[in-house]
Amino acid sequence: MNIKELKVKNIDIYSMTFSGILYLGLGVLFLTQKATVIFAVKNILNLLVILFCITAIFQIIGFSPINKKKFTSISRLFGFILNLTMAYIIYFKPKLIISIFPMFFGIYGFFGGIIRLLIYIQYKKNHVERRFFVVIESMILIFLGIIIMIYPLSAILPISNAIGIFFILYGISFIIDALLDGLSIEAKDSLKRRVRINLPIFMVAFIPHKILMKINKAFETEKLSLEDLIISKENTDFDLEVLIHVGDKGVSAFGHVDIWFEDRVMTYGSYDEDTYKLAGIISDGVLIEVFDKEKYIEFSQEYMGKTLFGFGLKLNKNQKKRVRDRIEDIRKNLYEWHPKSQKDEELGIIPANPHKDYASIVYERLKGDFYKFIKGPFKTYFALNTNCVLLADTIVGQAGIDLVKIQGLISPGAYFEYFNREFSRKNSFVISRIIYYKDGRKNEK
């Protein structure tokens, strides 16, 4: 397979240890060698000035070594002025350029605080315990975000320290993975961590979409076949499958996560359109169970226009029991909910026009079972927190997955990045990866 992100890399103890040491060294550099970091930043800025000046010259003479398109005189002049202006700003106003970096962190922190404030409001409404910590975290992030945006240059040193600490913790997570890799699955299961340092959401959110675009291009150029999309490390069936959806455009590019376990697909989301707030970002949380995985996948491909990445997990008896018990705990907090098409069917009503809401269409096509939550965080769906990934993680986590969020939101992209990396490890319990491509041709395991 020519797609770099989908190649089986066979990550071993040595490569994980090397990566961990590399990240540790980078973290120490940010924490202790400020002069080196400043020197690197200055040289990058000088390089940008040179590049913009060279590009300006190429623009004015109408030559581009990268883009062979012909430009009009006006576009050439505009490009010349734009590139010279950028070079001027970087050279004479370097502080302005440098301040953009901490400003980004300030904005990121501020909106992270706002998201947590909305989470607190939902938790308060649904009487979720320990919500006080969420509002404290929200206030801290909002305060820090505002301070950084007001004084961006003064925030460079603290941000540099924070980046250093992040890289050190990220490096330690690689080294721990290396140490655990030599253990049996049973031993690793008993020693599983409760917290994993994840990459920031803006770095991983659209990884599945990026790979989907590469798959589309590979099929167009006939460099990829459906057989390339099915890889299994072991000649055995998986016990649980994590299904990560992704579409070509719109909201579907962000992704969605379901799980399949013991002959049922469980999907959670914003499926009751009558309760939509903010265009469905907030609504009643609905859990759907579908008992025909193949039909569900075909429906997702044809009706939703999605491609699904399926990661198969091999579980031992204890892991399966914990997953089963967790699902049973969730079911105790559910009550049946019927979409419009199901209500019509029960009442013997034939509507003049078919219902177009997603839940009704799922019922008509797949005859799934629909539930809402009596209480707890999942009673209200919130796309930025109590979403499909969080529910899936509460179930899959019982199998030993330690992808516990520390940054507010686990995105489908973060889940994909984790499972794809685990699949590349020799001794992980992620034993297969199947890409259910949406071109209408059927992939079979």
PDB file of C-alpha atoms in Angstrom, residues 33-326:
ATOM      1  CA  GLN A  33      17.900  25.637  26.321  1.00  0.00           C
ATOM      2  CA  LYS A  34      15.950  28.827  25.729  1.00  0.00           C
ATOM      3  CA  ALA A  35      18.868  30.453  23.887  1.00  0.00           C
ATOM      4  CA  THR A  36      18.935  27.579  21.386  1.00  0.00           C
ATOM      5  CA  VAL A  37      15.190  27.835  20.811  1.00  0.00           C
ATOM      6  CA  ILE A  38      15.434  31.619  20.306  1.00  0.00           C
ATOM      7  CA  PHE A  39      18.363  31.128  17.908  1.00  0.00           C
ATOM      8  CA  ALA A  40      16.314  28.607  15.891  1.00  0.00           C
ATOM      9  CA  VAL A  41      13.308  30.962  15.746  1.00  0.00           C
ATOM     10  CA  LYS A  42      15.465  33.879  14.534  1.00  0.00           C
ATOM     11  CA  ASN A  43      17.006  31.766  11.786  1.00  0.00           C
ATOM     12  CA  ILE A  44      13.593  30.518  10.671  1.00  0.00           C
ATOM     13  CA  LEU A  45      12.400  34.118  10.410  1.00  0.00           C
ATOM     14  CA  ASN A  46      15.477  35.106   8.380  1.00  0.00           C
ATOM     15  CA  LEU A  47      14.897  32.136   6.089  1.00  0.00           C
ATOM     16  CA  LEU A  48      11.269  33.213   5.577  1.00  0.00           C
ATOM     17  CA  VAL A  49      12.418  36.734   4.620  1.00  0.00           C
ATOM     18  CA  ILE A  50      14.759  35.280   1.981  1.00  0.00           C
ATOM     19  CA  LEU A  51      12.082  32.938   0.640  1.00  0.00           C
ATOM     20  CA  PHE A  52       9.482  35.712   0.337  1.00  0.00           C
ATOM     21  CA  CYS A  53      12.001  37.957  -1.465  1.00  0.00           C
ATOM     22  CA  ILE A  54      12.923  35.206  -3.931  1.00  0.00           C
ATOM     23  CA  THR A  55       9.240  34.433  -4.521  1.00  0.00           C
ATOM     24  CA  ALA A  56       8.570  38.133  -5.150  1.00  0.00           C
ATOM     25  CA  ILE A  57      11.305  38.227  -7.799  1.00  0.00           C
ATOM     26  CA  PHE A  58       9.894  35.100  -9.471  1.00  0.00           C
ATOM     27  CA  GLN A  59       6.432  36.662  -9.423  1.00  0.00           C
ATOM     28  CA  ILE A  60       7.482  39.914 -11.096  1.00  0.00           C
ATOM     29  CA  ILE A  61       9.387  38.152 -13.884  1.00  0.00           C
ATOM     30  CA  GLY A  62       6.534  35.688 -14.376  1.00  0.00           C
ATOM     31  CA  PHE A  63       8.471  32.537 -13.524  1.00  0.00           C
ATOM     32  CA  SER A  64       7.462  29.965 -10.929  1.00  0.00           C
ATOM     33  CA  PRO A  65       9.545  26.810 -10.350  1.00  0.00           C
ATOM     34  CA  ILE A  66       6.612  25.165  -8.539  1.00  0.00           C
ATOM     35  CA  ASN A  67       3.493  26.262 -10.404  1.00  0.00           C
ATOM     36  CA  LYS A  68       3.741  26.269 -14.206  1.00  0.00           C
ATOM     37  CA  LYS A  69       0.506  28.170 -14.741  1.00  0.00           C
ATOM     38  CA  LYS A  70       0.685  31.441 -16.625  1.00  0.00           C
ATOM     39  CA  PHE A  71      -0.182  34.518 -14.602  1.00  0.00           C
ATOM     40  CA  THR A  72      -1.655  37.802 -15.795  1.00  0.00           C
ATOM     41  CA  SER A  73       0.294  41.026 -15.311  1.00  0.00           C
ATOM     42  CA  ILE A  74      -2.061  42.122 -12.527  1.00  0.00           C
ATOM     43  CA  SER A  75      -1.746  38.828 -10.628  1.00  0.00           C
ATOM     44  CA  ARG A  76       2.050  38.944 -11.001  1.00  0.00           C
ATOM     45  CA  LEU A  77       2.144  42.493  -9.626  1.00  0.00           C
ATOM     46  CA  PHE A  78      -0.184  41.574  -6.778  1.00  0.00           C
ATOM     47  CA  GLY A  79       1.947  38.556  -5.897  1.00  0.00           C
ATOM     48  CA  PHE A  80       5.111  40.665  -6.007  1.00  0.00           C
ATOM     49  CA  ILE A  81       3.648  43.272  -3.625  1.00  0.00           C
ATOM     50  CA  LEU A  82       2.204  40.614  -1.293  1.00  0.00           C
ATOM     51  CA  ASN A  83       5.462  38.693  -0.974  1.00  0.00           C
ATOM     52  CA  LEU A  84       7.526  41.860  -0.434  1.00  0.00           C
ATOM     53  CA  THR A  85       5.031  43.024   2.201  1.00  0.00           C
ATOM     54  CA  MET A  86       5.371  39.715   4.063  1.00  0.00           C
ATOM     55  CA  ALA A  87       9.163  39.933   3.881  1.00  0.00           C
ATOM     56  CA  TYR A  88       9.034  43.548   5.177  1.00  0.00           C
ATOM     57  CA  ILE A  89       6.766  42.638   8.122  1.00  0.00           C
ATOM     58  CA  ILE A  90       8.890  39.637   9.147  1.00  0.00           C
ATOM     59  CA  TYR A  91      12.160  41.595   8.919  1.00  0.00           C
ATOM     60  CA  PHE A  92      11.103  44.877  10.531  1.00  0.00           C
ATOM     61  CA  LYS A  93       8.275  43.627  12.793  1.00  0.00           C
ATOM     62  CA  PRO A  94       9.472  40.206  14.030  1.00  0.00           C
ATOM     63  CA  LYS A  95       7.666  40.608  17.362  1.00  0.00           C
ATOM     64  CA  LEU A  96       4.382  40.866  15.488  1.00  0.00           C
ATOM     65  CA  ILE A  97       5.036  37.534  13.764  1.00  0.00           C
ATOM     66  CA  ILE A  98       6.299  35.866  16.937  1.00  0.00           C
ATOM     67  CA  SER A  99       3.214  37.023  18.847  1.00  0.00           C
ATOM     68  CA  ILE A 100       0.986  35.050  16.465  1.00  0.00           C
ATOM     69  CA  PHE A 101       2.180  31.783  18.033  1.00  0.00           C
ATOM     70  CA  PRO A 102       1.168  32.592  21.644  1.00  0.00           C
ATOM     71  CA  MET A 103      -2.009  34.250  20.338  1.00  0.00           C
ATOM     72  CA  PHE A 104      -2.981  30.905  18.842  1.00  0.00           C
ATOM     73  CA  PHE A 105      -2.452  29.239  22.225  1.00  0.00           C
ATOM     74  CA  GLY A 106      -4.492  31.965  23.903  1.00  0.00           C
ATOM     75  CA  ILE A 107      -7.404  31.508  21.519  1.00  0.00           C
ATOM     76  CA  TYR A 108      -7.131  27.717  21.855  1.00  0.00           C
ATOM     77  CA  GLY A 109      -7.200  27.952  25.648  1.00  0.00           C
ATOM     78  CA  PHE A 110     -10.031  30.491  25.702  1.00  0.00           C
ATOM     79  CA  PHE A 111     -12.338  28.417  23.522  1.00  0.00           C
ATOM     80  CA  GLY A 112     -11.300  25.292  25.441  1.00  0.00           C
ATOM     81  CA  GLY A 113     -12.572  27.049  28.560  1.00  0.00           C
ATOM     82  CA  ILE A 114     -15.832  28.030  26.853  1.00  0.00           C
ATOM     83  CA  ILE A 115     -16.360  24.413  25.786  1.00  0.00           C
ATOM     84  CA  ARG A 116     -15.825  23.228  29.348  1.00  0.00           C
ATOM     85  CA  LEU A 117     -18.279  25.855  30.591  1.00  0.00           C
ATOM     86  CA  LEU A 118     -20.909  24.465  28.215  1.00  0.00           C
ATOM     87  CA  ILE A 119     -20.048  20.968  29.459  1.00  0.00           C
ATOM     88  CA  TYR A 120     -20.600  22.158  33.036  1.00  0.00           C
ATOM     89  CA  ILE A 121     -24.009  23.587  32.124  1.00  0.00           C
ATOM     90  CA  GLN A 122     -25.029  20.250  30.602  1.00  0.00           C
ATOM     91  CA  TYR A 123     -23.658  18.320  33.590  1.00  0.00           C
ATOM     92  CA  LYS A 124     -25.547  20.560  36.001  1.00  0.00           C
ATOM     93  CA  LYS A 125     -28.757  20.064  34.049  1.00  0.00           C
ATOM     94  CA  ASN A 126     -28.307  16.276  34.145  1.00  0.00           C
ATOM     95  CA  HIS A 127     -27.104  16.186  37.786  1.00  0.00           C
ATOM     96  CA  VAL A 128     -23.717  14.682  36.922  1.00  0.00           C
ATOM     97  CA  GLU A 129     -21.452  14.283  39.939  1.00  0.00           C
ATOM     98  CA  ARG A 130     -18.065  16.011  40.331  1.00  0.00           C
ATOM     99  CA  ARG A 131     -18.995  18.687  37.806  1.00  0.00           C
ATOM    100  CA  PHE A 132     -17.417  21.325  40.071  1.00  0.00           C
ATOM    101  CA  PHE A 133     -13.948  20.395  38.739  1.00  0.00           C
ATOM    102  CA  VAL A 134     -15.132  21.087  35.187  1.00  0.00           C
ATOM    103  CA  VAL A 135     -16.178  24.656  35.963  1.00  0.00           C
ATOM    104  CA  ILE A 136     -12.907  25.322  37.829  1.00  0.00           C
ATOM    105  CA  GLU A 137     -10.947  24.070  34.828  1.00  0.00           C
ATOM    106  CA  SER A 138     -13.131  26.244  32.587  1.00  0.00           C
ATOM    107  CA  MET A 139     -12.444  29.414  34.575  1.00  0.00           C
ATOM    108  CA  ILE A 140      -8.693  28.744  34.618  1.00  0.00           C
ATOM    109  CA  LEU A 141      -8.527  28.194  30.855  1.00  0.00           C
ATOM    110  CA  ILE A 142     -10.645  31.261  30.062  1.00  0.00           C
ATOM    111  CA  PHE A 143      -8.520  33.432  32.366  1.00  0.00           C
ATOM    112  CA  LEU A 144      -5.222  32.147  30.951  1.00  0.00           C
ATOM    113  CA  GLY A 145      -6.505  32.450  27.385  1.00  0.00           C
ATOM    114  CA  ILE A 146      -7.438  36.108  27.884  1.00  0.00           C
ATOM    115  CA  ILE A 147      -4.105  36.938  29.577  1.00  0.00           C
ATOM    116  CA  ILE A 148      -2.135  35.296  26.753  1.00  0.00           C
ATOM    117  CA  MET A 149      -4.126  37.163  24.093  1.00  0.00           C
ATOM    118  CA  ILE A 150      -3.538  40.496  25.871  1.00  0.00           C
ATOM    119  CA  TYR A 151       0.165  39.897  26.573  1.00  0.00           C
ATOM    120  CA  PRO A 152       1.275  37.410  23.884  1.00  0.00           C
ATOM    121  CA  LEU A 153       5.019  38.172  24.033  1.00  0.00           C
ATOM    122  CA  SER A 154       5.115  37.782  27.815  1.00  0.00           C
ATOM    123  CA  ALA A 155       3.507  34.357  27.429  1.00  0.00           C
ATOM    124  CA  ILE A 156       6.241  32.949  25.194  1.00  0.00           C
ATOM    125  CA  LEU A 157       8.370  31.655  28.090  1.00  0.00           C
ATOM    126  CA  PRO A 158       5.502  29.901  29.950  1.00  0.00           C
ATOM    127  CA  ILE A 159       4.254  28.427  26.654  1.00  0.00           C
ATOM    128  CA  SER A 160       7.753  27.189  25.867  1.00  0.00           C
ATOM    129  CA  ASN A 161       7.846  25.485  29.282  1.00  0.00           C
ATOM    130  CA  ALA A 162       4.406  23.972  28.708  1.00  0.00           C
ATOM    131  CA  ILE A 163       5.524  22.598  25.315  1.00  0.00           C
ATOM    132  CA  GLY A 164       8.615  21.154  26.979  1.00  0.00           C
ATOM    133  CA  ILE A 165       6.564  19.425  29.665  1.00  0.00           C
ATOM    134  CA  PHE A 166       4.185  18.062  27.023  1.00  0.00           C
ATOM    135  CA  PHE A 167       7.023  16.568  24.974  1.00  0.00           C
ATOM    136  CA  ILE A 168       8.577  15.026  28.096  1.00  0.00           C
ATOM    137  CA  LEU A 169       5.272  13.387  29.091  1.00  0.00           C
ATOM    138  CA  TYR A 170       4.657  12.320  25.497  1.00  0.00           C
ATOM    139  CA  GLY A 171       8.135  10.772  25.381  1.00  0.00           C
ATOM    140  CA  ILE A 172       7.544   8.973  28.671  1.00  0.00           C
ATOM    141  CA  SER A 173       4.337   7.468  27.227  1.00  0.00           C
ATOM    142  CA  PHE A 174       6.373   5.981  24.359  1.00  0.00           C
ATOM    143  CA  ILE A 175       8.920   4.522  26.771  1.00  0.00           C
ATOM    144  CA  ILE A 176       6.155   3.013  28.923  1.00  0.00           C
ATOM    145  CA  ASP A 177       4.650   1.478  25.764  1.00  0.00           C
ATOM    146  CA  ALA A 178       8.061  -0.030  25.000  1.00  0.00           C
ATOM    147  CA  LEU A 179       8.347  -1.490  28.508  1.00  0.00           C
ATOM    148  CA  LEU A 180       4.843  -2.939  28.329  1.00  0.00           C
ATOM    149  CA  ASP A 181       5.326  -4.331  24.843  1.00  0.00           C
ATOM    150  CA  GLY A 182       7.412  -7.229  26.092  1.00  0.00           C
ATOM    151  CA  LEU A 183       4.701  -8.357  28.509  1.00  0.00           C
ATOM    152  CA  SER A 184       1.873 -10.769  27.811  1.00  0.00           C
ATOM    153  CA  ILE A 185      -1.586  -9.371  27.091  1.00  0.00           C
ATOM    154  CA  GLU A 186      -2.759 -10.575  30.524  1.00  0.00           C
ATOM    155  CA  ALA A 187       0.089  -8.762  32.281  1.00  0.00           C
ATOM    156  CA  LYS A 188      -0.486  -5.599  30.254  1.00  0.00           C
ATOM    157  CA  ASP A 189      -4.185  -5.791  31.060  1.00  0.00           C
ATOM    158  CA  SER A 190      -3.445  -5.743  34.802  1.00  0.00           C
ATOM    159  CA  LEU A 191      -0.997  -2.833  34.411  1.00  0.00           C
ATOM    160  CA  LYS A 192      -3.024  -0.669  32.030  1.00  0.00           C
ATOM    161  CA  ARG A 193      -2.691   3.053  32.546  1.00  0.00           C
ATOM    162  CA  ARG A 194      -5.569   5.348  33.270  1.00  0.00           C
ATOM    163  CA  VAL A 195      -4.203   8.373  31.407  1.00  0.00           C
ATOM    164  CA  ARG A 196      -2.548   8.665  28.006  1.00  0.00           C
ATOM    165  CA  ILE A 197      -0.919  11.824  26.676  1.00  0.00           C
ATOM    166  CA  ASN A 198      -2.625  12.503  23.352  1.00  0.00           C
ATOM    167  CA  LEU A 199      -1.691  14.855  20.548  1.00  0.00           C
ATOM    168  CA  PRO A 200      -3.750  18.083  20.495  1.00  0.00           C
ATOM    169  CA  ILE A 201      -7.036  17.756  18.657  1.00  0.00           C
ATOM    170  CA  PHE A 202      -6.068  20.217  15.903  1.00  0.00           C
ATOM    171  CA  MET A 203      -3.219  17.856  14.944  1.00  0.00           C
ATOM    172  CA  VAL A 204      -5.281  14.660  14.673  1.00  0.00           C
ATOM    173  CA  ALA A 205      -8.912  15.676  14.079  1.00  0.00           C
ATOM    174  CA  PHE A 206      -8.817  15.282  10.298  1.00  0.00           C
ATOM    175  CA  ILE A 207      -6.317  12.431   9.925  1.00  0.00           C
ATOM    176  CA  PRO A 208      -9.015   9.940   8.730  1.00  0.00           C
ATOM    177  CA  HIS A 209     -10.290  12.488   6.175  1.00  0.00           C
ATOM    178  CA  LYS A 210      -6.760  13.127   4.920  1.00  0.00           C
ATOM    179  CA  ILE A 211      -6.214   9.382   4.432  1.00  0.00           C
ATOM    180  CA  LEU A 212      -9.610   9.022   2.713  1.00  0.00           C
ATOM    181  CA  MET A 213      -8.581  11.668   0.181  1.00  0.00           C
ATOM    182  CA  LYS A 214      -5.376   9.709  -0.492  1.00  0.00           C
ATOM    183  CA  ILE A 215      -7.360   6.476  -0.907  1.00  0.00           C
ATOM    184  CA  ASN A 216      -9.702   8.189  -3.386  1.00  0.00           C
ATOM    185  CA  LYS A 217      -6.721   9.446  -5.372  1.00  0.00           C
ATOM    186  CA  ALA A 218      -5.038   6.034  -5.269  1.00  0.00           C
ATOM    187  CA  PHE A 219      -8.140   4.355  -6.721  1.00  0.00           C
ATOM    188  CA  GLU A 220      -8.370   7.017  -9.432  1.00  0.00           C
ATOM    189  CA  THR A 221      -4.792   6.323 -10.488  1.00  0.00           C
ATOM    190  CA  GLU A 222      -5.307   2.535 -10.212  1.00  0.00           C
ATOM    191  CA  LYS A 223      -2.520   2.178  -7.651  1.00  0.00           C
ATOM    192  CA  LEU A 224      -4.755   0.603  -5.017  1.00  0.00           C
ATOM    193  CA  SER A 225      -7.016  -2.440  -4.906  1.00  0.00           C
ATOM    194  CA  LEU A 226      -9.684  -3.469  -2.410  1.00  0.00           C
ATOM    195  CA  GLU A 227      -7.398  -6.255  -1.187  1.00  0.00           C
ATOM    196  CA  ASP A 228      -4.958  -3.585  -0.007  1.00  0.00           C
ATOM    197  CA  LEU A 229      -7.639  -2.303   2.370  1.00  0.00           C
ATOM    198  CA  ILE A 230      -7.922  -5.528   4.385  1.00  0.00           C
ATOM    199  CA  ILE A 231      -5.016  -6.467   6.640  1.00  0.00           C
ATOM    200  CA  SER A 232      -4.968  -8.971   9.499  1.00  0.00           C
ATOM    201  CA  LYS A 233      -1.979  -9.769  11.713  1.00  0.00           C
ATOM    202  CA  GLU A 234      -3.446 -13.036  12.950  1.00  0.00           C
ATOM    203  CA  ASN A 235      -5.452 -15.822  11.336  1.00  0.00           C
ATOM    204  CA  THR A 236      -8.266 -15.482  13.837  1.00  0.00           C
ATOM    205  CA  ASP A 237     -11.512 -13.565  14.271  1.00  0.00           C
ATOM    206  CA  PHE A 238     -11.647 -10.387  16.319  1.00  0.00           C
ATOM    207  CA  ASP A 239     -14.028 -10.066  19.273  1.00  0.00           C
ATOM    208  CA  LEU A 240     -14.716  -6.335  19.157  1.00  0.00           C
ATOM    209  CA  GLU A 241     -14.474  -3.887  16.273  1.00  0.00           C
ATOM    210  CA  VAL A 242     -14.115  -0.117  16.488  1.00  0.00           C
ATOM    211  CA  LEU A 243     -15.719   1.488  13.421  1.00  0.00           C
ATOM    212  CA  ILE A 244     -14.466   4.986  12.586  1.00  0.00           C
ATOM    213  CA  HIS A 245     -16.571   6.733   9.927  1.00  0.00           C
ATOM    214  CA  VAL A 246     -15.352   9.541   7.694  1.00  0.00           C
ATOM    215  CA  GLY A 247     -16.897  11.381   4.746  1.00  0.00           C
ATOM    216  CA  ASP A 248     -15.576  13.513   1.924  1.00  0.00           C
ATOM    217  CA  LYS A 249     -16.875  16.862   3.117  1.00  0.00           C
ATOM    218  CA  GLY A 250     -18.915  18.780   5.654  1.00  0.00           C
ATOM    219  CA  VAL A 251     -19.408  17.580   9.220  1.00  0.00           C
ATOM    220  CA  SER A 252     -18.770  13.985   8.148  1.00  0.00           C
ATOM    221  CA  ALA A 253     -15.115  14.899   7.476  1.00  0.00           C
ATOM    222  CA  PHE A 254     -14.688  15.192  11.258  1.00  0.00           C
ATOM    223  CA  GLY A 255     -15.759  11.572  11.669  1.00  0.00           C
ATOM    224  CA  HIS A 256     -17.910   9.350  13.861  1.00  0.00           C
ATOM    225  CA  VAL A 257     -17.223   6.252  15.996  1.00  0.00           C
ATOM    226  CA  ASP A 258     -19.303   3.097  16.587  1.00  0.00           C
ATOM    227  CA  ILE A 259     -18.438  -0.230  18.147  1.00  0.00           C
ATOM    228  CA  TRP A 260     -19.430  -3.773  17.191  1.00  0.00           C
ATOM    229  CA  PHE A 261     -19.501  -6.403  19.916  1.00  0.00           C
ATOM    230  CA  GLU A 262     -21.305  -9.740  20.160  1.00  0.00           C
ATOM    231  CA  ASP A 263     -23.344  -9.352  16.966  1.00  0.00           C
ATOM    232  CA  ARG A 264     -24.536  -5.799  17.544  1.00  0.00           C
ATOM    233  CA  VAL A 265     -23.425  -2.363  16.395  1.00  0.00           C
ATOM    234  CA  MET A 266     -23.824   0.339  19.032  1.00  0.00           C
ATOM    235  CA  THR A 267     -23.949   3.910  17.761  1.00  0.00           C
ATOM    236  CA  TYR A 268     -24.580   6.999  19.887  1.00  0.00           C
ATOM    237  CA  GLY A 269     -25.345  10.441  18.592  1.00  0.00           C
ATOM    238  CA  SER A 270     -27.641  13.375  17.963  1.00  0.00           C
ATOM    239  CA  TYR A 271     -30.454  11.368  16.390  1.00  0.00           C
ATOM    240  CA  ASP A 272     -33.604  13.068  17.734  1.00  0.00           C
ATOM    241  CA  GLU A 273     -34.009  16.091  15.473  1.00  0.00           C
ATOM    242  CA  ASP A 274     -36.942  17.432  17.530  1.00  0.00           C
ATOM    243  CA  THR A 275     -34.507  18.186  20.382  1.00  0.00           C
ATOM    244  CA  TYR A 276     -31.808  19.864  18.265  1.00  0.00           C
ATOM    245  CA  LYS A 277     -30.068  22.934  19.633  1.00  0.00           C
ATOM    246  CA  LEU A 278     -27.324  24.789  17.753  1.00  0.00           C
ATOM    247  CA  ALA A 279     -28.004  22.741  14.609  1.00  0.00           C
ATOM    248  CA  GLY A 280     -27.652  19.448  16.482  1.00  0.00           C
ATOM    249  CA  ILE A 281     -24.467  20.243  18.390  1.00  0.00           C
ATOM    250  CA  ILE A 282     -26.588  19.745  21.505  1.00  0.00           C
ATOM    251  CA  SER A 283     -29.597  17.428  21.702  1.00  0.00           C
ATOM    252  CA  ASP A 284     -30.995  14.451  23.555  1.00  0.00           C
ATOM    253  CA  GLY A 285     -28.502  11.596  23.369  1.00  0.00           C
ATOM    254  CA  VAL A 286     -29.813   8.568  21.460  1.00  0.00           C
ATOM    255  CA  LEU A 287     -28.232   5.102  21.458  1.00  0.00           C
ATOM    256  CA  ILE A 288     -29.071   2.822  18.526  1.00  0.00           C
ATOM    257  CA  GLU A 289     -28.408  -0.905  18.391  1.00  0.00           C
ATOM    258  CA  VAL A 290     -28.294  -2.589  14.979  1.00  0.00           C
ATOM    259  CA  PHE A 291     -27.977  -6.372  14.773  1.00  0.00           C
ATOM    260  CA  ASP A 292     -26.775  -6.666  11.170  1.00  0.00           C
ATOM    261  CA  LYS A 293     -23.301  -5.164  10.833  1.00  0.00           C
ATOM    262  CA  GLU A 294     -23.018  -5.723   7.084  1.00  0.00           C
ATOM    263  CA  LYS A 295     -26.295  -3.924   6.386  1.00  0.00           C
ATOM    264  CA  TYR A 296     -25.280  -1.100   8.716  1.00  0.00           C
ATOM    265  CA  ILE A 297     -21.968  -0.659   6.919  1.00  0.00           C
ATOM    266  CA  GLU A 298     -23.663  -0.725   3.515  1.00  0.00           C
ATOM    267  CA  PHE A 299     -26.192   1.842   4.750  1.00  0.00           C
ATOM    268  CA  SER A 300     -23.400   4.104   6.015  1.00  0.00           C
ATOM    269  CA  GLN A 301     -21.619   3.798   2.683  1.00  0.00           C
ATOM    270  CA  GLU A 302     -24.594   4.295   0.390  1.00  0.00           C
ATOM    271  CA  TYR A 303     -26.908   6.644   2.291  1.00  0.00           C
ATOM    272  CA  MET A 304     -24.324   8.610   4.289  1.00  0.00           C
ATOM    273  CA  GLY A 305     -21.554   8.429   1.677  1.00  0.00           C
ATOM    274  CA  LYS A 306     -18.971   7.359   4.254  1.00  0.00           C
ATOM    275  CA  THR A 307     -15.912   5.170   4.361  1.00  0.00           C
ATOM    276  CA  LEU A 308     -15.393   3.167   7.568  1.00  0.00           C
ATOM    277  CA  PHE A 309     -12.086   2.181   9.176  1.00  0.00           C
ATOM    278  CA  GLY A 310     -12.618  -0.973  11.220  1.00  0.00           C
ATOM    279  CA  PHE A 311     -10.045  -1.942  13.870  1.00  0.00           C
ATOM    280  CA  GLY A 312     -10.542  -5.473  15.195  1.00  0.00           C
ATOM    281  CA  LEU A 313      -9.575  -6.255  18.814  1.00  0.00           C
ATOM    282  CA  LYS A 314      -8.817  -9.729  20.162  1.00  0.00           C
ATOM    283  CA  LEU A 315      -9.954  -9.947  23.788  1.00  0.00           C
ATOM    284  CA  ASN A 316      -9.378 -12.479  26.516  1.00  0.00           C
ATOM    285  CA  LYS A 317     -12.154 -13.797  28.781  1.00  0.00           C
ATOM    286  CA  ASN A 318     -11.670 -11.126  31.453  1.00  0.00           C
ATOM    287  CA  GLN A 319     -11.684  -8.307  28.903  1.00  0.00           C
ATOM    288  CA  LYS A 320     -14.837  -9.611  27.234  1.00  0.00           C
ATOM    289  CA  LYS A 321     -16.523  -9.902  30.612  1.00  0.00           C
ATOM    290  CA  ARG A 322     -15.628  -6.318  31.535  1.00  0.00           C
ATOM    291  CA  VAL A 323     -16.904  -5.021  28.188  1.00  0.00           C
ATOM    292  CA  ARG A 324     -20.089  -7.058  28.581  1.00  0.00           C
ATOM    293  CA  ASP A 325     -20.621  -5.792  32.143  1.00  0.00           C
ATOM    294  CA  ARG A 326     -20.071  -2.174  31.055  1.00  0.00           C
TER     295      ARG A 326
END
